[in-house]
Coordinates of C-alpha atoms in Angstrom, one line a residue:
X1 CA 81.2 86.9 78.0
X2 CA 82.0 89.8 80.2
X3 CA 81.7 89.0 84.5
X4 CA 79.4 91.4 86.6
X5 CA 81.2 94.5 87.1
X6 CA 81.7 96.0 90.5
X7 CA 81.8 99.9 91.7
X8 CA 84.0 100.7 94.0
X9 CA 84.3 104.8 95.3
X10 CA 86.8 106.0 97.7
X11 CA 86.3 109.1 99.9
X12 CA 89.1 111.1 101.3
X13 CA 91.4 113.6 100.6
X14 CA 90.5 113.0 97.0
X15 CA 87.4 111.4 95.5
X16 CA 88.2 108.1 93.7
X17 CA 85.7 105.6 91.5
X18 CA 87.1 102.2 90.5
X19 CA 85.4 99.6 88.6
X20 CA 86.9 95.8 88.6
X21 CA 85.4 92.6 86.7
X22 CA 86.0 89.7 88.8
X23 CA 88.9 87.4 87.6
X24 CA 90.0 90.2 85.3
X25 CA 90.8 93.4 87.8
X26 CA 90.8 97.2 87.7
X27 CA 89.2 98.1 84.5
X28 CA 88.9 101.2 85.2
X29 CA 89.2 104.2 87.4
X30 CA 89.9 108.1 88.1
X31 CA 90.0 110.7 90.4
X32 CA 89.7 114.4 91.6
X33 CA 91.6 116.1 94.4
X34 CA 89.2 117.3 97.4
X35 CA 89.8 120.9 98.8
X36 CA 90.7 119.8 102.5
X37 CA 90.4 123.3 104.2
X38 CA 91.6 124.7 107.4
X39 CA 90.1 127.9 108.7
X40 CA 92.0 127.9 111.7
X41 CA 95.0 126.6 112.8
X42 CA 94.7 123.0 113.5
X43 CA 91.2 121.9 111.5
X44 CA 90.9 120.0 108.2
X45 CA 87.3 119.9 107.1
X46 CA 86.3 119.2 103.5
X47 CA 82.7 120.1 102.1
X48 CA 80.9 116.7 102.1
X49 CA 79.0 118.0 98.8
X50 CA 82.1 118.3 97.0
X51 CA 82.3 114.4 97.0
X52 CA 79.1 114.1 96.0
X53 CA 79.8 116.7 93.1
X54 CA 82.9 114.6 92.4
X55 CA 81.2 111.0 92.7
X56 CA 78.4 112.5 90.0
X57 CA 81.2 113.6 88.1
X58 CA 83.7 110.7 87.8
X59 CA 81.3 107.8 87.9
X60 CA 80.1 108.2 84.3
X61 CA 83.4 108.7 83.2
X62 CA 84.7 105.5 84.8
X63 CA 81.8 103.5 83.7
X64 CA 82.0 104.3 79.6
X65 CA 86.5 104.1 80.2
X66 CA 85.4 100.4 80.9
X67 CA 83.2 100.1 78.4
X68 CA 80.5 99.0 80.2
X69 CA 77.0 101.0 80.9
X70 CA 75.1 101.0 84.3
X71 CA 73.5 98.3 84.2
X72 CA 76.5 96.1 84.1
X73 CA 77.4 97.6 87.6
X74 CA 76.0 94.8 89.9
X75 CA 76.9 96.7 92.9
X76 CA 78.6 99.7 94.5
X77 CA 80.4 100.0 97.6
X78 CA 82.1 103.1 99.4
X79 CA 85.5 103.4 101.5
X80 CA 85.9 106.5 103.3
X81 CA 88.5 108.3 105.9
X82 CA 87.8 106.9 109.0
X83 CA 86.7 108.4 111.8
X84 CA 85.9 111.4 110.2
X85 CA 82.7 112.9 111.0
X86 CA 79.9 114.4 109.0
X87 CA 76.8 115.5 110.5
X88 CA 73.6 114.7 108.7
X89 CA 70.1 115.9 108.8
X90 CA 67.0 113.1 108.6
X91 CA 67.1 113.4 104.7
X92 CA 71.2 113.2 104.5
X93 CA 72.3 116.6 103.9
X94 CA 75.5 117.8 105.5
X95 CA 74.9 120.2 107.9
X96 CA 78.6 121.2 107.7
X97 CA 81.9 120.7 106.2
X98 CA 82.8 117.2 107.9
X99 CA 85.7 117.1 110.0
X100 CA 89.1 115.0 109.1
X101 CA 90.6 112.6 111.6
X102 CA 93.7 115.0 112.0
X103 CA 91.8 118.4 112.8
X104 CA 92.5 119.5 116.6
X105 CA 90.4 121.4 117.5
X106 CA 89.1 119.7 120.6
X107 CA 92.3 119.2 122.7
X108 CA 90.4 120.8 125.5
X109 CA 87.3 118.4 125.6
X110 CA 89.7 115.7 125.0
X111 CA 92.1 116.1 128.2
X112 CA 88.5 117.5 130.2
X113 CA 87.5 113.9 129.2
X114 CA 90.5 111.8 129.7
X115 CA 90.2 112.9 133.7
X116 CA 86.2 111.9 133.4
X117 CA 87.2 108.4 132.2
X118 CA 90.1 107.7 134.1
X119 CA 89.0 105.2 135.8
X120 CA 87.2 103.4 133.0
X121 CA 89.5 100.6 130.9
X122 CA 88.7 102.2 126.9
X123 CA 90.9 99.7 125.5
X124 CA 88.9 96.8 126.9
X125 CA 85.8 98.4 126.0
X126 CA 85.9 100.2 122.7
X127 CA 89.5 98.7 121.4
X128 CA 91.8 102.2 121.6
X129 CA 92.8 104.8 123.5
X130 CA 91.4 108.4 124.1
X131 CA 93.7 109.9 121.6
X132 CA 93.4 112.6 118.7
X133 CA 90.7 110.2 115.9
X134 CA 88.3 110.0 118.8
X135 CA 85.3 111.3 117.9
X136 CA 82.9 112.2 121.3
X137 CA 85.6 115.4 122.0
X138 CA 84.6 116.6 118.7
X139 CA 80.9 116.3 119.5
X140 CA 81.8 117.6 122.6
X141 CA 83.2 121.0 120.7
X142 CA 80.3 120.9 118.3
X143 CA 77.6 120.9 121.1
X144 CA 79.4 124.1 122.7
X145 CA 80.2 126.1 119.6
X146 CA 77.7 124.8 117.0
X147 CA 74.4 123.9 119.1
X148 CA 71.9 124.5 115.6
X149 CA 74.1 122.3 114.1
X150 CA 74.2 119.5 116.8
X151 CA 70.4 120.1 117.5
X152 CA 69.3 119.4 113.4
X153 CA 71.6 116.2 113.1
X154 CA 70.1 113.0 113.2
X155 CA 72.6 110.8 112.5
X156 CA 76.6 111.0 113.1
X157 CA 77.9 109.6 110.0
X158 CA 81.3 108.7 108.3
X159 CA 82.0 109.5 104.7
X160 CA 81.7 106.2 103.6
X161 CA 78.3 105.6 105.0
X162 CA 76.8 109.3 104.6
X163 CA 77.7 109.1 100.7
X164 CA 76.0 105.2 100.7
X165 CA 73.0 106.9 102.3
X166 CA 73.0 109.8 99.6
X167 CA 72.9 106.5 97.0
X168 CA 70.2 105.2 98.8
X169 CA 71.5 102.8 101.6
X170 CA 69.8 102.7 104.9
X171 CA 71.6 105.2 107.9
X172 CA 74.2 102.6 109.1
X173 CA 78.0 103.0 110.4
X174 CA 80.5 100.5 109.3
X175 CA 82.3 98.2 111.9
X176 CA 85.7 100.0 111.7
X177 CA 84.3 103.3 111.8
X178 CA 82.5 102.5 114.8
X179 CA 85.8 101.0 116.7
X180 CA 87.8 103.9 115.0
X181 CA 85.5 106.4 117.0
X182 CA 85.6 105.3 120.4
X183 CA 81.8 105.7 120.8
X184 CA 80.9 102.2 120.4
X185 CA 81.9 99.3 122.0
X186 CA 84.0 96.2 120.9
X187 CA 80.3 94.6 120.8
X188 CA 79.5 97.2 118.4
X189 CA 76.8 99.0 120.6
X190 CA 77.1 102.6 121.9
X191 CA 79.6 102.8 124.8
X192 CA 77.4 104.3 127.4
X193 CA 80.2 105.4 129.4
X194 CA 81.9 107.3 127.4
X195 CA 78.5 109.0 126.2
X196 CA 77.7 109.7 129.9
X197 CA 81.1 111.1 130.9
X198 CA 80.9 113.3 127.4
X199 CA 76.9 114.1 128.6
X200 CA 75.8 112.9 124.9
X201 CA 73.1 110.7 124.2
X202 CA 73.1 107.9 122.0
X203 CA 70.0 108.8 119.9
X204 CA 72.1 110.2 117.2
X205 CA 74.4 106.8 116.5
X206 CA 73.7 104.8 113.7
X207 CA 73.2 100.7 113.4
X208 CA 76.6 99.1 113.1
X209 CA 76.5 96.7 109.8
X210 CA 79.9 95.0 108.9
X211 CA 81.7 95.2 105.6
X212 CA 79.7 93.3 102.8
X213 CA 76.8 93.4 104.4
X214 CA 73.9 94.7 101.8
X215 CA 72.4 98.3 102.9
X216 CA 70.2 98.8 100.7
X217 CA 69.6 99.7 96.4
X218 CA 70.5 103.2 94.4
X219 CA 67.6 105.7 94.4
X220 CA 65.5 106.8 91.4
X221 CA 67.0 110.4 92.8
X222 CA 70.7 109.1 93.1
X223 CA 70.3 107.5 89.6
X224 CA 69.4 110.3 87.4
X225 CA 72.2 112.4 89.3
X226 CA 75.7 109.1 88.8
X227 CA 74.1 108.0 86.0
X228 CA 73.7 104.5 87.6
X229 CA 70.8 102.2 87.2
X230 CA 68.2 102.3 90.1
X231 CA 67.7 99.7 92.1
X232 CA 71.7 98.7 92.1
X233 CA 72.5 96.8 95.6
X234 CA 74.6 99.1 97.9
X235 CA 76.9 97.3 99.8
X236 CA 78.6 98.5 103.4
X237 CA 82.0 99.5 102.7
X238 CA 84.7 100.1 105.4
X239 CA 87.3 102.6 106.5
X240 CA 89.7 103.1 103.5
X241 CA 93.0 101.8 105.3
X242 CA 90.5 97.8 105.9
X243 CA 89.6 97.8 102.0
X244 CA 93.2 99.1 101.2
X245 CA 94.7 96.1 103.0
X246 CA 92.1 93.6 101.9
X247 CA 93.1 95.0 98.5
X248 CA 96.2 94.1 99.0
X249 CA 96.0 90.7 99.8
X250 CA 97.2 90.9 103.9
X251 CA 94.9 87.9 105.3
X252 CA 97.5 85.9 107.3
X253 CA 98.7 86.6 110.8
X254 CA 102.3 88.9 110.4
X255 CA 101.3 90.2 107.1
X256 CA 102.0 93.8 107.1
X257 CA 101.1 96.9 104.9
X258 CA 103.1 100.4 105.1
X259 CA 101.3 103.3 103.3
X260 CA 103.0 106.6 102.4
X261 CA 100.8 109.3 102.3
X262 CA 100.2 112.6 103.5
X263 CA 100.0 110.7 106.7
X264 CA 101.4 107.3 107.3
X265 CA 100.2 103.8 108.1
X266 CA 101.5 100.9 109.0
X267 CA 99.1 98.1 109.4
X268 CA 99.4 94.0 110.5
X269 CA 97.1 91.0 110.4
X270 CA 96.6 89.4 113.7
X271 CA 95.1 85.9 114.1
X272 CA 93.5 87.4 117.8
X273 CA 92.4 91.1 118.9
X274 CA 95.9 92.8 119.6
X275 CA 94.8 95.5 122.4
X276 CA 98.0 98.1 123.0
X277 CA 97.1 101.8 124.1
X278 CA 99.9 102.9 121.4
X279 CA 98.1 101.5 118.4
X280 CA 94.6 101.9 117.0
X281 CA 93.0 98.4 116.4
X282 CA 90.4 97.7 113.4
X283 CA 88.1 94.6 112.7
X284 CA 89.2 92.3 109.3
X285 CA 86.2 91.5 106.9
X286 CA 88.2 88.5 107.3
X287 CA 86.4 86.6 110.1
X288 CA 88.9 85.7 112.9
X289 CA 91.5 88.2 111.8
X290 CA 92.4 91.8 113.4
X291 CA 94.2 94.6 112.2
X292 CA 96.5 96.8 114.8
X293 CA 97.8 99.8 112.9
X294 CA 99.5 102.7 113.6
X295 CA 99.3 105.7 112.4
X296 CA 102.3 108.7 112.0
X297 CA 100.8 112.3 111.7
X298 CA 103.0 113.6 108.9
X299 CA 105.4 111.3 106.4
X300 CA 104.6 112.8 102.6
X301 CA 102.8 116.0 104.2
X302 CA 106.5 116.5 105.7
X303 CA 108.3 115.6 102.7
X304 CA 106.0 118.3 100.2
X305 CA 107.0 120.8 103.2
X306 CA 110.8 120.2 102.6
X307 CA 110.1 121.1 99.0
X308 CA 108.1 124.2 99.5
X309 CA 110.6 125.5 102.1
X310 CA 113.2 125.1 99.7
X311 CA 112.0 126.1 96.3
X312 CA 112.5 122.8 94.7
X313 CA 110.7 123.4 90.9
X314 CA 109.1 119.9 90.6
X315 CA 108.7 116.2 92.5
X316 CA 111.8 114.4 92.4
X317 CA 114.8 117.0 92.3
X318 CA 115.6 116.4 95.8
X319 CA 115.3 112.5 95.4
X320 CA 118.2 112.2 93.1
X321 CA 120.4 114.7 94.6
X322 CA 119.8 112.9 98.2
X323 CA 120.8 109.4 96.7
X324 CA 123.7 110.9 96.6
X325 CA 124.4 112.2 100.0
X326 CA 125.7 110.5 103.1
X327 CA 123.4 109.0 105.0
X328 CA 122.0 109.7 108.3
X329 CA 123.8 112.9 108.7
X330 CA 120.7 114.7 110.3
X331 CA 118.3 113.5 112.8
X332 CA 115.0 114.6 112.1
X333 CA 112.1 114.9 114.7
X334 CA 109.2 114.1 112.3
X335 CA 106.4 115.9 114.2
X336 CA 105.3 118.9 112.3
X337 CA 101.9 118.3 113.3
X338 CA 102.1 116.7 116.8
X339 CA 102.2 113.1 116.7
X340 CA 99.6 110.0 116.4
X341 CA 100.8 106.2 117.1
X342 CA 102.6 105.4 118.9
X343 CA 103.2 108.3 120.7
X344 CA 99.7 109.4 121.2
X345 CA 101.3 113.7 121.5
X346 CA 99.5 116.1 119.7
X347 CA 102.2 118.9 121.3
X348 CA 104.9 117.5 119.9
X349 CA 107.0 119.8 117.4
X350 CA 109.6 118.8 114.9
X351 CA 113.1 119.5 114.8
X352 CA 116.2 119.1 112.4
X353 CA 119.7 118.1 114.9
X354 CA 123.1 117.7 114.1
X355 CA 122.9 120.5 110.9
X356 CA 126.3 122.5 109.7
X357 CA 126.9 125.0 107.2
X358 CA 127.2 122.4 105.1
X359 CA 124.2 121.0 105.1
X360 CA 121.7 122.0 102.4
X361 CA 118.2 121.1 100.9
X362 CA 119.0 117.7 99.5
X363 CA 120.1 116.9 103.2
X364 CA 117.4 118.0 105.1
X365 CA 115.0 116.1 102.4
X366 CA 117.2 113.1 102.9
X367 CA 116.6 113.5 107.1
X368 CA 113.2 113.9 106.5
X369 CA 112.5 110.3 104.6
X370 CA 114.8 108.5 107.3
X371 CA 112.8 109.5 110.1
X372 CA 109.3 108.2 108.7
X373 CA 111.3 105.3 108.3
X374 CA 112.2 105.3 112.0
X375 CA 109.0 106.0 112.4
X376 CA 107.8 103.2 111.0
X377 CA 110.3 101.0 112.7
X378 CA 109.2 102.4 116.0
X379 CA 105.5 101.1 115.0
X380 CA 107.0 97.6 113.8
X381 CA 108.7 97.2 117.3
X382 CA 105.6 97.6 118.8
X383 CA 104.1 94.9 117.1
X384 CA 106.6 92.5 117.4
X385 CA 106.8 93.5 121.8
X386 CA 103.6 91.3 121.4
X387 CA 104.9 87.8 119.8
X388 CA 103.6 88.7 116.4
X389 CA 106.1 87.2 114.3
X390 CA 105.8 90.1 110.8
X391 CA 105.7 88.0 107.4
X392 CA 105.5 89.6 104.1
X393 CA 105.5 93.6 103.9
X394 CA 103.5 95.1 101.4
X395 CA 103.8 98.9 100.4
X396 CA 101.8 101.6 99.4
X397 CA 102.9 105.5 98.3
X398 CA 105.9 106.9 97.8
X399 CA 105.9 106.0 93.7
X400 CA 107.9 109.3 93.1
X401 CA 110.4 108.3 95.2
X402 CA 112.9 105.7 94.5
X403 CA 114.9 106.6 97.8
X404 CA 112.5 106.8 100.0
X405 CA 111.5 103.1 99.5
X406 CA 114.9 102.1 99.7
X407 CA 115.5 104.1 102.8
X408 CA 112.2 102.2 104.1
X409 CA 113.4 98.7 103.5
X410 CA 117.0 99.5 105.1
X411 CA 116.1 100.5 108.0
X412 CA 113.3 98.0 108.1
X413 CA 116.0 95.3 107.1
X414 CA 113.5 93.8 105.2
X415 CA 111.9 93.8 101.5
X416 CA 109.2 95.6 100.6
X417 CA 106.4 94.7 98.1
X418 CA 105.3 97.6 96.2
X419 CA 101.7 97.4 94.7
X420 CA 100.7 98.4 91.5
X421 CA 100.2 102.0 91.3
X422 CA 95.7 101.9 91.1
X423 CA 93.7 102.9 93.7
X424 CA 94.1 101.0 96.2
X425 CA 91.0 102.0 98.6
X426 CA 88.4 102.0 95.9
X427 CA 89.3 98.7 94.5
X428 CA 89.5 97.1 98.0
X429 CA 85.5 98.9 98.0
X430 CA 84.7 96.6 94.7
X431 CA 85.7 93.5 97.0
X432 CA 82.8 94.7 99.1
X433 CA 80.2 95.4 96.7
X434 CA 81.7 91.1 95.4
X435 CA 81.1 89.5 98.4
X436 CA 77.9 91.9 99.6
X437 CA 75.8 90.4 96.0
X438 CA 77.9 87.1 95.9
X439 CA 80.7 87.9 93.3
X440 CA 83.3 86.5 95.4
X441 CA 82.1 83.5 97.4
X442 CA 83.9 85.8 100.8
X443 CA 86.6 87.9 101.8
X444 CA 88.8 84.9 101.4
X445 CA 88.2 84.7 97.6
X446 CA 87.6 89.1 97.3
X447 CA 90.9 90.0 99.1
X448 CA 94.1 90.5 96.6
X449 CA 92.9 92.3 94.1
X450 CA 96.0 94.7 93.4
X451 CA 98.8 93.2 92.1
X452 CA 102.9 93.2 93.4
X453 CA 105.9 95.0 91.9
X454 CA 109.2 93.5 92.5
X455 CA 110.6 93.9 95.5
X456 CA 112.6 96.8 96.9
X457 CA 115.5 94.6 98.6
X458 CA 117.5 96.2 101.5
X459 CA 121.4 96.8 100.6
X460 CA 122.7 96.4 104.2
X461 CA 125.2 99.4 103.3
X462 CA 124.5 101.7 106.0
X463 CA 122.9 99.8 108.0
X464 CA 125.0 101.1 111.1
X465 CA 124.3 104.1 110.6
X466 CA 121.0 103.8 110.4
X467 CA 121.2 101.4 113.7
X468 CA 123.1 104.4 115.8
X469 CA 120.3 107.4 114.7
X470 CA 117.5 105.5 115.2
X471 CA 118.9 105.2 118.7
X472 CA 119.3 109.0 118.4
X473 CA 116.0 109.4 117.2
X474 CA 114.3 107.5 120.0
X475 CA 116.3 109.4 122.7
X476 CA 115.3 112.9 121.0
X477 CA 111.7 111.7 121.7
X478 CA 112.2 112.2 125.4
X479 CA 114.6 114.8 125.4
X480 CA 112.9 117.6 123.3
X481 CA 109.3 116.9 124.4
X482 CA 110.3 119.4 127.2
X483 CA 110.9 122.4 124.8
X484 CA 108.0 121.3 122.3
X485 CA 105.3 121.3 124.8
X486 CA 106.6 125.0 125.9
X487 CA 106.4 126.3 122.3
X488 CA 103.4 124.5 120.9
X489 CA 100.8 126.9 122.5
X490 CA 102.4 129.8 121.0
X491 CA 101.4 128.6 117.6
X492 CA 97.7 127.1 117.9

């Protein structure tokens, strides 16, 4: 006899639905890319009913690939970027395309309001720093340039939680999305001070409800449009990078979790609240456990660029041809798009040094994957400045790429656990719905859900050469910031 079956959806730059049995695993699951647009130089928005167009799409699909039918969904939860923003009216419609966590479009209200709040301790009080993810300089921008907008919203939602709302949840805000944004408090209530100093009320912030938590049950309306059975429990999700390393099994102190995307992330499990201005800091389902992570602006967004700017015909030309090259020839500066953790400098700019006429685009592809992985490194050291002593490294991303994970675990000096190539995000959602409707007994029994590859072992060959341009790498940091903060203006 077949277990409950759980619904798991996934909202970022792509729209994903995953359904897993219990004691079985992913069953099924598919997805659809999401057209992130920017109008302007600097935003990423994508239409919020495009997801929903997407989830109404996919769902059906997902459910009969299983061989199941609605009603053996026992629950559904959603992951979702966090903190991007989506503005909803008192009936959940968008009232515009919601905004990505990398758009830029509010430097200005962002340094007006670092100089409001300099005198008040954000990390103590809301768990990270005034840097590019945090949300009230956005609200800031949209109550300037976008007052009808700001005036019609009642609710300032993530992805995760508007889409659960659409099903029929209750208007809520998930834990992580709530610390991700800076406009709540470690407490989880609005942080007044940061709300005064951006002159915004709190009127418009939803109830924080933590991961598993049940929000409410599908809608006759939401029904007839996925296909689901009304009256299915919707459970509160969490940002996608939480569910992706609950997925993954990362529930003791040191574990760690790299993801390669178009952005990258390196996340570890801490057995207390690990506050550092350089690192964003997110709440475990897992009570008792924290997750510090850092996050790198561009790593696979980089690596595509290399590829366009050379004319490469298809994914995994350059790979092979860079295997073969020396390494660390090139020092790349990896900030094509300013920089995130743990730098915290949207005006950085990136830079290729030590090229020759003999350089060519295998090389410069090759420069581009060692610096993600100093990147990475320089997130790891981090960590470990605060006595956390990193265990077993998971990995996520970078399947195409055979030498980028290797590069990774090299410079890393340390293997690397590659998981299964599902997605990730959507089945860490289905723990949610588990433990939300009593599946899984808690996060305890939910988490692990994805299973390992075999590890990608470091070789140890060029491991001084990777030692003496990381050190180049790090001193490049200071020394061109100079120059990029002089030509960055020129090309917002």
């Amino acid at each position: 006899m077949r277990n409950p079956l759980l619904l798991g959806i996934d909202l970022t730059a792509a729209t994903t639905v995953a359904v897993v049995e219990p004691g079985r695993g992913v069953v099924a699951y598919d997805s659809r890319a999401a057209d992130v647009r920017s109008t302007r130089p600097g935003w990423a928005e994508v239409d919020p009913r495009q997801w929903w167009r997407q989830v109404c799409e996919l769902l059906p699909k997902v459910v009969k690939t299983a061989g199941a039918t609605p009603g053996d969904i026992t629950a559904v939860a959603v992951a979702g970027t966090a903190p991007a923003v989506v503005l909803a009216d008192q009936a959940a419609k968008p009232l515009r395309p919601a905004i990505l966590p990398a758009d830029e479009r509010a430097v200005e209200q962002r340094a007006g309001l670092h100089l409001q709040l300099a005198g008040v301790d954000l990390l103590n009080l809301t768990g990270s720093a005034l840097t590019r993810p945090a949300v009230a300089p956005l609200l800031m921008w949209l109550t300037t340039h976008e007052p009808e907008a700001w005036r019609r919203t009642a609710a300032v939602l993530g992805p995760a939680e508007w889409l659960a709302t659409v099903l029929g949840a209750t208007v809520h805000i998930e834990t992580n999305w709530a610390r991700a944004s800076g406009l709540y408090t470690l407490a989880g209530e609005p942080a007044d001070a940061v709300l005064d100093a951006a002159a915004l009320s709190g009127e418009r912030l939803a109830p924080v409800r933590r991961a598993g938590e049940q929000v409410g049950t599908v809608s006759t309306a939401a029904a007839e449009a996925t296909g689901l059975t009304a009256d299915t429990p919707i459970v509160a999700g969490s940002a996608d990078h939480v569910l992706t390393a609950c997925a993954a099994g990362l529930t003791d102190p040191g574990d760690l979790l790299l993801g390669l995307g178009d952005s990258g992330e390196l996340l570890a499990v801490a057995g207390e609240r690990l506050v550092d201005q350089r690192l964003f800091l997110a709440e475990h389902p897992v009570p008792g456990r924290w997750l510090p992570y850092g996050r790198m602006a561009t790593t696979g967004a980089l690596v595509r660029w290399v590829e366009r700017l050379t004319g490469t015909p298809r994914p995994g030309t350059l790979d092979a041809a860079a295997a073969d090259r020396l390494p660390a020839t090139i020092v790349c500066q990896p900030y094509f798009d300013g920089e995130q953790s743990p730098l915290h400098d949207p005006l950085l700019r990136g830079s290729f040094v030590g090229l020759h006429l003999g350089h060519d685009a295998a090389d410069l592809y090759r420069a581009c994957l060692e610096a993600t992985a100093y990147g990475f490194r320089q997130l790891v050291e981090v960590l470990t400045e605060h006595d956390l002593r990193l265990g077993l490294a998971r990995l996520t991303g970078g399947a195409t790429s055979p030498l980028w994970r290797q590069i990774l675990a090299d410079v890393l000096r340390r293997p690397l656990y590659p998981l299964m190539d599902t997605p990730v995000a959507a089945v860490g959602a289905t723990a949610a719905a588990g433990v939300g409707t009593g599946a899984f007994a808690d996060w305890a029994e939910a988490v692990g859900l994805i299973r390992m590859g075999a590890p990608v072992e470091p070789t140890g060959k060029a491991e001084l050469a990777y030692e003496e341009s990381y050190q180049v790498y790090r001193s490049l940091q200071d020394e061109l910031r100079p120059a990029s903060h002089r030509l960055a203006p020129r090309s917002r």
